[in-house]
Tab-separated table of C-alpha atoms and ligand atoms in Angstrom:
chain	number	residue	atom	x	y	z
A	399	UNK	CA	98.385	96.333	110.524
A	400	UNK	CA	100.789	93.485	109.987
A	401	UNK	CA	104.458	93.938	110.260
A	402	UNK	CA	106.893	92.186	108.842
A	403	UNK	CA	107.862	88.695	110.127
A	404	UNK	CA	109.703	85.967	108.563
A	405	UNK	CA	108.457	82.473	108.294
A	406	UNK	CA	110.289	79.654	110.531
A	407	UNK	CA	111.285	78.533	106.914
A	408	UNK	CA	112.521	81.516	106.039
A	409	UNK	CA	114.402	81.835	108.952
A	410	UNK	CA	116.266	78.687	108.351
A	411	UNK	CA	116.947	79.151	104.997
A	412	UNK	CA	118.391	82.695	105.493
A	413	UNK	CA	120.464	81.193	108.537
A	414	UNK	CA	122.015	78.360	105.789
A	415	UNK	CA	122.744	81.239	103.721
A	416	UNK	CA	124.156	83.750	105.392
A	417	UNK	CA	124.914	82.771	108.545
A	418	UNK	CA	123.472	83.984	111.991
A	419	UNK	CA	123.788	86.580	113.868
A	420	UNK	CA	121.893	88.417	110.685
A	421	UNK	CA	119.585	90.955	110.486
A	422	UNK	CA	116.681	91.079	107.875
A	423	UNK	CA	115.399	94.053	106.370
A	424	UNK	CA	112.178	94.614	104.391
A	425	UNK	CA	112.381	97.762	102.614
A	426	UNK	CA	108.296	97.073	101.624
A	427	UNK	CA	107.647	97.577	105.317
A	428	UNK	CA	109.627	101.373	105.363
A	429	UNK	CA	107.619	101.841	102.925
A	430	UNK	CA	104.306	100.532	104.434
A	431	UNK	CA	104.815	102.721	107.095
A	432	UNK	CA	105.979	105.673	106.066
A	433	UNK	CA	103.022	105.738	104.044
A	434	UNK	CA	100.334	105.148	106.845
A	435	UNK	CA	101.533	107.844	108.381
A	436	UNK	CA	101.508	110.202	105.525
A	437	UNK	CA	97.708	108.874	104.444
A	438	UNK	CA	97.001	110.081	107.872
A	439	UNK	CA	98.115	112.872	108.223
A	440	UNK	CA	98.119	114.547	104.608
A	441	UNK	CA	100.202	117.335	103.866
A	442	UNK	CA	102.420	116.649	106.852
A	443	UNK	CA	106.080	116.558	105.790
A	444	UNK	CA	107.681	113.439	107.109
A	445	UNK	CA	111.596	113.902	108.146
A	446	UNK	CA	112.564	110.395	109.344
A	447	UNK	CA	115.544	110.805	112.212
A	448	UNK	CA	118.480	109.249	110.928
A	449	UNK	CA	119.633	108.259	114.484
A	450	UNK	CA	116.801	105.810	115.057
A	451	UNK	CA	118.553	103.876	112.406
A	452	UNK	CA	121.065	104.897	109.584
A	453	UNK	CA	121.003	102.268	106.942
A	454	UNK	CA	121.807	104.234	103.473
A	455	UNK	CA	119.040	101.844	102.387
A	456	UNK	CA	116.498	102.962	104.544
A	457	UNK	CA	117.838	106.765	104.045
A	458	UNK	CA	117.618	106.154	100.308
A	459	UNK	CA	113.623	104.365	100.282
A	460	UNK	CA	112.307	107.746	102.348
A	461	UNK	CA	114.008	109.764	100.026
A	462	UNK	CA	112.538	108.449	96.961
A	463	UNK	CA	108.816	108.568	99.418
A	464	UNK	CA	109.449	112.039	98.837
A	465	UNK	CA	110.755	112.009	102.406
A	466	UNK	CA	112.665	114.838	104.726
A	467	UNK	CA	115.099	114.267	107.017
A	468	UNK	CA	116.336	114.687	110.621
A	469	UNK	CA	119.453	115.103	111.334
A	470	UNK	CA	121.575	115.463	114.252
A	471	UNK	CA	125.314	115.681	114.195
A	472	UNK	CA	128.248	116.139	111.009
A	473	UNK	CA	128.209	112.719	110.366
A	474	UNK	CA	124.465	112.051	109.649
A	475	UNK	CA	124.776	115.755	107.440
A	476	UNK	CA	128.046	114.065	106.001
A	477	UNK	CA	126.332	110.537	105.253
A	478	UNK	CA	123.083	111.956	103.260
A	479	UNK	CA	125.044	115.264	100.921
A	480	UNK	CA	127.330	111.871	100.316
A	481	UNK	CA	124.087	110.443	98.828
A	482	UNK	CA	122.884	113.308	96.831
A	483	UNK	CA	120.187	113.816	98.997
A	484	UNK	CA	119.583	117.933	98.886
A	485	UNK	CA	119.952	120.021	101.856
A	486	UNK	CA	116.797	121.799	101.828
A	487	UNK	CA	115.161	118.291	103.182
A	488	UNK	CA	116.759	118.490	105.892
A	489	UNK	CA	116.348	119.645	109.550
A	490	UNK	CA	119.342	119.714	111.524
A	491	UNK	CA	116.769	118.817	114.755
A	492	UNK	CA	119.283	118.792	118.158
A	493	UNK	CA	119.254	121.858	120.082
A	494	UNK	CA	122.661	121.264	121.638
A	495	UNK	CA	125.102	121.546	118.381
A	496	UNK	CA	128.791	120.555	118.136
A	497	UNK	CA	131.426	123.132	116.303
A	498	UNK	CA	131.995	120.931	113.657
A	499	UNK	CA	128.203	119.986	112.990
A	500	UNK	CA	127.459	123.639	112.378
A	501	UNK	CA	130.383	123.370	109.937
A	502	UNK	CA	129.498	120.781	108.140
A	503	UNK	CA	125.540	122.630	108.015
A	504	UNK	CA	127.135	125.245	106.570
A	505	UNK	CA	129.085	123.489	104.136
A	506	UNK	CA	126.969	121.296	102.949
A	507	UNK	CA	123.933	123.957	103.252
A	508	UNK	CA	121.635	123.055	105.798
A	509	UNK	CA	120.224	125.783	107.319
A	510	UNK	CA	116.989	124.574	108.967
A	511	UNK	CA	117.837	124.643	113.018
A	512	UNK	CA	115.708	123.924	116.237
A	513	UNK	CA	117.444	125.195	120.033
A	514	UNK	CA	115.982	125.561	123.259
A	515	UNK	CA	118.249	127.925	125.275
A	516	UNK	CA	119.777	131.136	125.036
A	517	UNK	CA	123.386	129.870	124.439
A	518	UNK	CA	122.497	128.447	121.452
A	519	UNK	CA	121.003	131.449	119.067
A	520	UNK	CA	124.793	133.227	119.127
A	521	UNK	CA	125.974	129.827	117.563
A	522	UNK	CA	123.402	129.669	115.158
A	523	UNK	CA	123.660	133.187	114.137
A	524	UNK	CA	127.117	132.803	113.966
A	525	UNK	CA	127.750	129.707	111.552
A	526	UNK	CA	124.566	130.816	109.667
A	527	UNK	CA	123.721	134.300	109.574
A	528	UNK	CA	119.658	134.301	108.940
A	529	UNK	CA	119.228	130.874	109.345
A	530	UNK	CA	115.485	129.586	110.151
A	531	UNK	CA	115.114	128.341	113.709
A	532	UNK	CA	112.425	126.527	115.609
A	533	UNK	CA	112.017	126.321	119.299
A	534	UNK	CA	111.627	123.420	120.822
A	535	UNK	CA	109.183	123.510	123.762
A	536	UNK	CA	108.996	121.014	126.936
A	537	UNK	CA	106.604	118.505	126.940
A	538	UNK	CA	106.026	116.155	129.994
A	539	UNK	CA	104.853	112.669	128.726
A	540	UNK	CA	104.308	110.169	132.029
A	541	UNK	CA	103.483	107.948	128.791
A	542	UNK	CA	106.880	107.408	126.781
A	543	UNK	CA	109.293	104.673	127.325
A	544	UNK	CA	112.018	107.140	126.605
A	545	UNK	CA	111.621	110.595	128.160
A	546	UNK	CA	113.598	113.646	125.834
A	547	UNK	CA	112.229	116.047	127.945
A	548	UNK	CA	114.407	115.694	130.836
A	549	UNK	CA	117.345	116.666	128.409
A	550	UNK	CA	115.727	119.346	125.959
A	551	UNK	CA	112.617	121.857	125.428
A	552	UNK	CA	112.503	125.345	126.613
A	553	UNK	CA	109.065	125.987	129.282
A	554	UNK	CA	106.543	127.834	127.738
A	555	UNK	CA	106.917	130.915	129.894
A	556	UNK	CA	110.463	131.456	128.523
A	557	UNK	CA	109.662	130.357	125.069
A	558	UNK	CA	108.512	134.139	124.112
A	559	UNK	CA	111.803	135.908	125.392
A	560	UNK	CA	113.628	133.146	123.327
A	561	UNK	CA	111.945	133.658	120.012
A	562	UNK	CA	112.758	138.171	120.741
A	563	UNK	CA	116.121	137.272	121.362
A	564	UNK	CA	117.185	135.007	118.334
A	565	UNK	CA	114.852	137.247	116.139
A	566	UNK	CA	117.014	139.870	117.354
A	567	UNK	CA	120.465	138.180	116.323
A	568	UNK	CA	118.780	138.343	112.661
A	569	UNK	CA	117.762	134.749	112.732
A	570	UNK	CA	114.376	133.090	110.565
A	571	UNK	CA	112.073	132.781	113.948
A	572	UNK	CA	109.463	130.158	112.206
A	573	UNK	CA	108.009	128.572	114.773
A	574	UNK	CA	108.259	125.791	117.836
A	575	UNK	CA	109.131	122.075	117.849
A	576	UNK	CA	108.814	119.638	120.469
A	577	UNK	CA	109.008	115.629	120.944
A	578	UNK	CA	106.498	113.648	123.446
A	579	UNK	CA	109.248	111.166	124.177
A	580	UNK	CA	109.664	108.154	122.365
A	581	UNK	CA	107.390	105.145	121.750
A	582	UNK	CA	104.527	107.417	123.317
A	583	UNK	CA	101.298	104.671	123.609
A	584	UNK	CA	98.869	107.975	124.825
A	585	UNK	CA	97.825	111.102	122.546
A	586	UNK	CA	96.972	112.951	125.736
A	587	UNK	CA	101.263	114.475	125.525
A	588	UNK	CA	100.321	115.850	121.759
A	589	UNK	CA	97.153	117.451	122.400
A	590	UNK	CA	99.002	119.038	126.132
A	591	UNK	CA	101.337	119.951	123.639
A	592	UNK	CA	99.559	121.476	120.881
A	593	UNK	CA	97.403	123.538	122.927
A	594	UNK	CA	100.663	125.286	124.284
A	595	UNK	CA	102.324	125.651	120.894
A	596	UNK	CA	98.515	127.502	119.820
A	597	UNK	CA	98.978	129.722	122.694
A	598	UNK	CA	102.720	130.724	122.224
A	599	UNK	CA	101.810	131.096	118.007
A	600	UNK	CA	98.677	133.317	119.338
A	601	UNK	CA	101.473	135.642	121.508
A	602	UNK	CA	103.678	135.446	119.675
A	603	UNK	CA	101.479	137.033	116.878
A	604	UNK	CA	100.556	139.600	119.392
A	605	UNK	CA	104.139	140.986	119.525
A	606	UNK	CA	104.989	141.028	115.312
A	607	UNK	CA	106.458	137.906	115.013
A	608	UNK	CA	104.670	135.560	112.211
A	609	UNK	CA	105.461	132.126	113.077
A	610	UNK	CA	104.786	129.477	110.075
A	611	UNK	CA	106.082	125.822	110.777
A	612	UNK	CA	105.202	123.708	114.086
A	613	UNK	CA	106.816	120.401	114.486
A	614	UNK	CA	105.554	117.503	115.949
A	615	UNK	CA	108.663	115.687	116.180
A	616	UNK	CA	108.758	112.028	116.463
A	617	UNK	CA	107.474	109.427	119.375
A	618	UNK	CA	105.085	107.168	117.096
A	619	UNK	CA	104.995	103.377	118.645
A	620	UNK	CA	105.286	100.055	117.742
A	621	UNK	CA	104.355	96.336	119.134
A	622	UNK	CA	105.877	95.674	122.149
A	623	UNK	CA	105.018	92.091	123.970
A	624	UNK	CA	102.624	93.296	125.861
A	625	UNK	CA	100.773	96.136	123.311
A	626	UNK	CA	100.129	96.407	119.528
A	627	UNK	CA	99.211	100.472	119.629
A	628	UNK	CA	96.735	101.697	116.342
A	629	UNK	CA	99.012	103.925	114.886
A	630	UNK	CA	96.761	104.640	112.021
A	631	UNK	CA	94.216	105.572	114.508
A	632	UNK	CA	96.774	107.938	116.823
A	633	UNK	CA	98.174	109.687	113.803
A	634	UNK	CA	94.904	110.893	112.570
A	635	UNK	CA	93.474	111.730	115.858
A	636	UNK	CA	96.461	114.294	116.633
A	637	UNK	CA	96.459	115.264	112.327
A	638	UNK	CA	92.690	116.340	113.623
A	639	UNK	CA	93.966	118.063	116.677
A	640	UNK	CA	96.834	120.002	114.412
A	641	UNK	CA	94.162	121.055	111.813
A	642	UNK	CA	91.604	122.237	114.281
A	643	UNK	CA	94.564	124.695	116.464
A	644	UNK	CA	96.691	125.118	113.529
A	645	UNK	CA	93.978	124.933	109.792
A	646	UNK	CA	97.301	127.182	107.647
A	647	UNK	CA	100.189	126.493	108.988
A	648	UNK	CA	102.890	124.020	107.198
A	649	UNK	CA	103.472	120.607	109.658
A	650	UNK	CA	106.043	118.943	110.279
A	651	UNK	CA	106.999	115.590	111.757
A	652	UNK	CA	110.058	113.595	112.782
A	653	UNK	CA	109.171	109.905	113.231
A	654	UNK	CA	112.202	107.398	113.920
A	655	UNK	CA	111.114	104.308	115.390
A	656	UNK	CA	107.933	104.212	113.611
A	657	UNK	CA	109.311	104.176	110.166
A	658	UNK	CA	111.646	101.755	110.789
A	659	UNK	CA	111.300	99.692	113.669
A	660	UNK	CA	108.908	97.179	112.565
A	661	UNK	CA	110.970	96.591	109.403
A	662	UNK	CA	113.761	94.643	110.407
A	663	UNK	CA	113.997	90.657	112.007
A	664	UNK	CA	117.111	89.481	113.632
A	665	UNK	CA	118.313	85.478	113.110
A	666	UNK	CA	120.490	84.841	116.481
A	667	UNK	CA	121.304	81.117	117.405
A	668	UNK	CA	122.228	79.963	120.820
A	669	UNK	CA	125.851	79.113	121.044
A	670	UNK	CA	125.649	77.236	124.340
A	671	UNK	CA	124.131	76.385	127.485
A	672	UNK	CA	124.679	76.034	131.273
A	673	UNK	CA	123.287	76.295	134.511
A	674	UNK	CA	124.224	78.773	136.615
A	675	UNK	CA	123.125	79.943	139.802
A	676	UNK	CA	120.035	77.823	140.086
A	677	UNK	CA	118.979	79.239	136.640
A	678	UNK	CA	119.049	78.297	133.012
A	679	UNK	CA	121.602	80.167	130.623
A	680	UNK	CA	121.473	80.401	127.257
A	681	UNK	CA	124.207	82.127	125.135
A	682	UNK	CA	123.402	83.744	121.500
A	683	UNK	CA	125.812	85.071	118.551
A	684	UNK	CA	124.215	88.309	119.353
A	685	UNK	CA	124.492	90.362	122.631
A	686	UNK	CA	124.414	93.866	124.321
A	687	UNK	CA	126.951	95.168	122.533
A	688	UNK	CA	125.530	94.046	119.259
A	689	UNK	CA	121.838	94.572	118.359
A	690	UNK	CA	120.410	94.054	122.057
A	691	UNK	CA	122.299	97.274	122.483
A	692	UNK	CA	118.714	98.541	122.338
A	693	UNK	CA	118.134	96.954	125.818
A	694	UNK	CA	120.511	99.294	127.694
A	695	UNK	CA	119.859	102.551	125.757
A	696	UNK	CA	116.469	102.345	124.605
A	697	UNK	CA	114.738	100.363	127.968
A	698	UNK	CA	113.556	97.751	125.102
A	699	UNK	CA	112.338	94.618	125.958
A	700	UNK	CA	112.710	91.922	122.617
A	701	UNK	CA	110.349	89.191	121.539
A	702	UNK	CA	111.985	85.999	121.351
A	703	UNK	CA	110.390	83.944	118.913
A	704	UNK	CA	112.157	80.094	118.989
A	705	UNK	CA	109.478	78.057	117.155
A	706	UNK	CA	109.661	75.442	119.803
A	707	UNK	CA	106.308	74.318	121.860
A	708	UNK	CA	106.361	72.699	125.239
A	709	UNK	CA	106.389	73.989	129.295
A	710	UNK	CA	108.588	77.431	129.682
A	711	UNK	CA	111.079	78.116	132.398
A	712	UNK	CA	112.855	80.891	133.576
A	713	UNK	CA	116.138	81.637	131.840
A	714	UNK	CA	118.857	83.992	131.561
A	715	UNK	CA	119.798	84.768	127.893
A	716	UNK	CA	123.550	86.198	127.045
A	717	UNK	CA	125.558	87.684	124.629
A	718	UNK	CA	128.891	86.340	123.368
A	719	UNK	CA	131.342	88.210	124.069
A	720	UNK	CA	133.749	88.298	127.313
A	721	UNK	CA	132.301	90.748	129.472
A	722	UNK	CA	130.112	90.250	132.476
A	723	UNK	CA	127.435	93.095	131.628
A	724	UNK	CA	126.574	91.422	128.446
A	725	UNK	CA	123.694	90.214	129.480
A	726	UNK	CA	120.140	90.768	127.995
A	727	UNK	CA	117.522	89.353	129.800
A	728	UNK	CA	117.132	87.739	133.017
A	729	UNK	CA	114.390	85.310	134.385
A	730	UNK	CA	112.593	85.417	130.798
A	731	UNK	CA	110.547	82.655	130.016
A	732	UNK	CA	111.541	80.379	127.173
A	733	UNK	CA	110.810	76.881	126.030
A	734	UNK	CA	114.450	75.150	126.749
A	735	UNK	CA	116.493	75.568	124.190
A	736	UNK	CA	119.729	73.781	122.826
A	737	UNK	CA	122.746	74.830	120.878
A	738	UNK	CA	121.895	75.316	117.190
A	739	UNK	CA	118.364	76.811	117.795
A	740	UNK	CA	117.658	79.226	115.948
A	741	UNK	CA	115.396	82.715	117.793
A	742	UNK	CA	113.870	85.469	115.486
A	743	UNK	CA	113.088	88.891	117.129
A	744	UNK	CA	111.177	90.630	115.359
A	745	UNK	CA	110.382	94.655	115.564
A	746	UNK	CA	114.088	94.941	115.593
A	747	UNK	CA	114.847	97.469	113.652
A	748	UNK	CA	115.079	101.107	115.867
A	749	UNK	CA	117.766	102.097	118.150
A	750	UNK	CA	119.268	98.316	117.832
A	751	UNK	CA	122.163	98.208	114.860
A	752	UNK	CA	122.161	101.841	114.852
A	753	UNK	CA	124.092	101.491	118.776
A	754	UNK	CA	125.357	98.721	118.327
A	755	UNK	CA	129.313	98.509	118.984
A	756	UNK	CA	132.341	96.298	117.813
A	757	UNK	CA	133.529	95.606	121.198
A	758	UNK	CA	135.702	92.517	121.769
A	759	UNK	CA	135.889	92.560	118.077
A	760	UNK	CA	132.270	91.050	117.092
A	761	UNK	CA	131.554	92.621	113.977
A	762	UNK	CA	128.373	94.400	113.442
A	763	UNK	CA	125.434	91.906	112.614
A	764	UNK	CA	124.850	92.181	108.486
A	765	UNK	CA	121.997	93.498	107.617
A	766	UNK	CA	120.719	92.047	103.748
A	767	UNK	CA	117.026	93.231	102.186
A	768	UNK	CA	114.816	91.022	102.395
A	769	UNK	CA	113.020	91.588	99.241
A	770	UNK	CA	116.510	91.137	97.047
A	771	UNK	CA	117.492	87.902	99.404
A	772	UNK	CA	114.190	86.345	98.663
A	773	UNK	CA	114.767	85.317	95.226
A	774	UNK	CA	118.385	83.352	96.636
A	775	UNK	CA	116.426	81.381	99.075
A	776	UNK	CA	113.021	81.249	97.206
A	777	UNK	CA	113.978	77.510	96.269
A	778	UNK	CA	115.107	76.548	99.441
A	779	UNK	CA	111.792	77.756	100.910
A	780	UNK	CA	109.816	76.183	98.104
A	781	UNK	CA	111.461	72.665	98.950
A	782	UNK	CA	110.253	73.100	102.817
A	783	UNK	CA	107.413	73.991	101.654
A	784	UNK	CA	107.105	70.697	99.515
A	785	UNK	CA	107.767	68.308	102.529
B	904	LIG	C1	115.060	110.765	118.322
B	904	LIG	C2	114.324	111.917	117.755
B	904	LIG	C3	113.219	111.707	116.915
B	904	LIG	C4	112.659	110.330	116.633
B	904	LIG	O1	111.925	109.862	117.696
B	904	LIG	P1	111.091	108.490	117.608
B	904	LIG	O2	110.536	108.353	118.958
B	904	LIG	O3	112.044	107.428	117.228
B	904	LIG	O4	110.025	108.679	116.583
B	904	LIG	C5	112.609	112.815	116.372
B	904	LIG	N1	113.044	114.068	116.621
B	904	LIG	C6	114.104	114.300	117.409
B	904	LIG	C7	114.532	115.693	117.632
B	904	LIG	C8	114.766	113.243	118.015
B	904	LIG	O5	115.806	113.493	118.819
C-alpha cells in the first residue's frame, strides 16, 4: 500500500501558503484505510478511538464510512453528540471511568461500557442501570511499541467471577474486550488472545451466561523507518482466526493509529543552527511540546525527509521553545541542513497533534485537508512542474 506523501513541490508550495510548522491532512487516505481494514475483515464493526487523534474532520469521514466510535472520557462523548453523531455508535472503551464521564454517558446516552475490575461494575450499574458491559481481558504482547496491558485487562482466571458479579448488579454481560498493545508488528498476541476469549465464551456458556460481542480492540501498525508491516495481510489472517473460534458472534474492533496515522504530513523548517557539544544542532518551528509530542508519549521515532542529497552526520534536532527537554532526537543522521530548509515527516498523524500542548505559548500546528488545499496551490505546483 502507498500512504500518503507530499511531493517536495508540494511541500514548498504549501509552506509559501500557509506557513510552516503545518500539518497536512488527506482525508482520501482515512478513507483508504479504514476501508482496507473493513474489506478484510467483513462484517467487523470498525470504532476508530478518538484519542489516537480527534480532528472533527477525521471524526466526521468515519462517520459517514459508516464508522463506530471509541471513546474514552466526557470530552470525546461531548465532542461527537456536538456533531450529531448518535450514541448507539459508540463504545465508551476505558475501564477506569471518571464521575463526570459516566455523566455525560448518561446524558448524552451512551451506554456501551468495557471494565476490568470489581470496583468498576457498582459505577456502571450505578450511572446506568442495565447497561451492556464487556470485559476486557489481559493480553501480554512482547511485540507492541506501546504496552496497555501493564495498565488494564482482567487475567483470565478472574475474568469468570467478574462477568457473575456485574451480571449480578443487573448489568448487559455481552462479552470480553482486550487490546494487544499498540502498533503490534506480530499476530502471534491476537491469536494468544483469541484462544482465551474462546475458552472464557465456552465457560462462560457453561454457567447461563450468553455472551454475544468480542472486541478486538485496536493495535494495527504502520511504517516505521525501519518496517512497512502488510496490514492487509495481518487483518485478514486474525479476521480468519475470529471466524474459525468465533463463526456467529458480532466483532468488533477499535483501530486508532491505523486509521489515521498514515494520513497526515507535517511541513517544519529549521529555524537555526549551532554546534554544541561536539555535535550538530538543528532547531525546527516544531518541537516536543508540539507534534513531536509523540516522541515522549508514544516511544515514536519520525522520518525526516529534507530533500537534500550528500554525506550525513550525526545531529541533534530541537524544538523551539525555551525549555531544555525539548529535544527530539539526538545523534540522528541528516544531510546538513541550513536555516530555511524545509523537513516533511510523514506518517504523522497518531498520537502527535492529538498531545500536543501550547506550552510557552506556541500555538498548536494547523492542520488544513489536503484534498481542499490542493486546488489553492494546484498552480503553484503546475509552474514547478513547468521548469
Ligand atoms: C488507544 C486505544 C485503542 C487504539 O489503539 P491503536 O493502537 O491506536 O489502534 C483502541 N482501544 C482502546 C481501548 C484504546 O485505549
Amino acid at each position: 500500500m502507498k500512504y500518503f506523501r507530499l511531493s517536495q513541490n508540494a511541500v514548498k508550495a504549501l509552506a509559501d501558503t500557509y506557513s510552516t510548522p503545518l500539518l497536512v491532512l488527506s482525508l482520501e487516505q482515512i478513507e483508504l484505510n479504514y476501508n482496507l481494514l473493513a474489506e478484510n475483515m467483513p462484517g467487523v464493526k470498525i470504532y476508530y478511538a478518538v484519542k489516537a487523534n480527534p480532528d472533527e474532520r477525521i471524526v466526521r469521514k468515519i462517520h459517514e464510512l459508516g464508522g463506530y466510535f471509541d471513546v474514552a472520557s466526557d470530552g470525546e462523548m461531548q465532542m461527537l453528540n456536538r456533531m450529531g453523531i448518535d450514541s448507539a455508535r459508540m463504545v465508551y472503551a476505558n475501564p477506569m471511568k471518571t464521575a463526570s464521564g459516566l455523566k455525560v454517558a448518561h446524558a448524552v446516552g451512551v451506554n456501551k461500557f468495557t471494565f476490568d475490575c470489581e470496583s468498576e461494575i457498582g459505577k456502571m450499574a450505578a450511572a446506568e442501570p442495565g447497561a451492556t458491559v464487556l470485559l476486557r481481558i489481559r493480553v501480554d504482547n512482547p511485540h507492541a511499541l506501546v504496552d496497555l496491558n501493564k495498565k488494564f485487562g482482567a487475567h483470565a482466571d478472574e475474568a469468570l467471577a467478574l462477568l457473575t458479579k456485574a451480571q449480578a448488579a443487573g448489568l448487559d454481560v455481552a462479552g470480553l474486550c482486550f487490546h494487544v498493545g499498540s502498533q503490534s508488528t506480530d499476530n502471534a498476541a491476537y491469536l494468544e488472545a483469541l484462544k482465551t476469549c474462546r475458552e472464557l465464551f465456552s465457560a462462560a456458556a457453561e454457567r447461563g451466561m450468553n455472551l454475544r460481542i468480542l472486541d478486538i480492540g485496536g493495535g494495527f501498525p504502520i511504517p516505521t523507518l525501519t518496517e512497512e508491516p502488510d496490514v492487509a495481510v495481518m487483518a485478514a489472517e486474525i479476521y480468519k482466526a475470529v471466524r474459525q473460534y468465533f463463526p456467529e458472534t458480532e466483532i468488533w474492533s477499535e483501530p486508532g493509529r491505523y486509521i489515521c496515522g498514515t494520513a497526515v504530513n507535517l511541513i517544519t523548517q529549521v529555524i537555526g543552527t549551532k554546534e554544541r557539544n561536539n555535535q550538530q544542532w538543528y532547531f525546527l518551528d516544531d518541537g516536543l511540546y508540539g507534534t513531536f509530542s509523540g516522541v515522549i508519549f508514544d516511544h515514536w521515532d519520525f522520518e525526516l525527509e529534507t530533500f537534500k542529497t550528500g554525506k550525513k552526520i550525526p545531529a541533534t534536532f530541537a524544538g523551539p521553545s525555551c525549555d531544555s527537554l525539548d529535544i527530539m532526537f539526538r545523534d540522528k543522521p541528516t544531510v546538513p541542513l541550513e536555516i530555511g530548509d524545509l523537513i516533511l515527516v510523514p506518517n504523522c498523524g497518531a498520537y502527535t497533534s492529538a498531545s500536543a500542548t501550547v506550552f510557552n505559548g506556541f500555538a498548536k500546528t494547523q492542520i488544513v485537508v489536503w484534498e481542499e488545499v490542493y486546488e489553492e496551490i494546484k498552480a503553484k505546483l503546475e509552474l514547478a512542474a513547468a521548469v
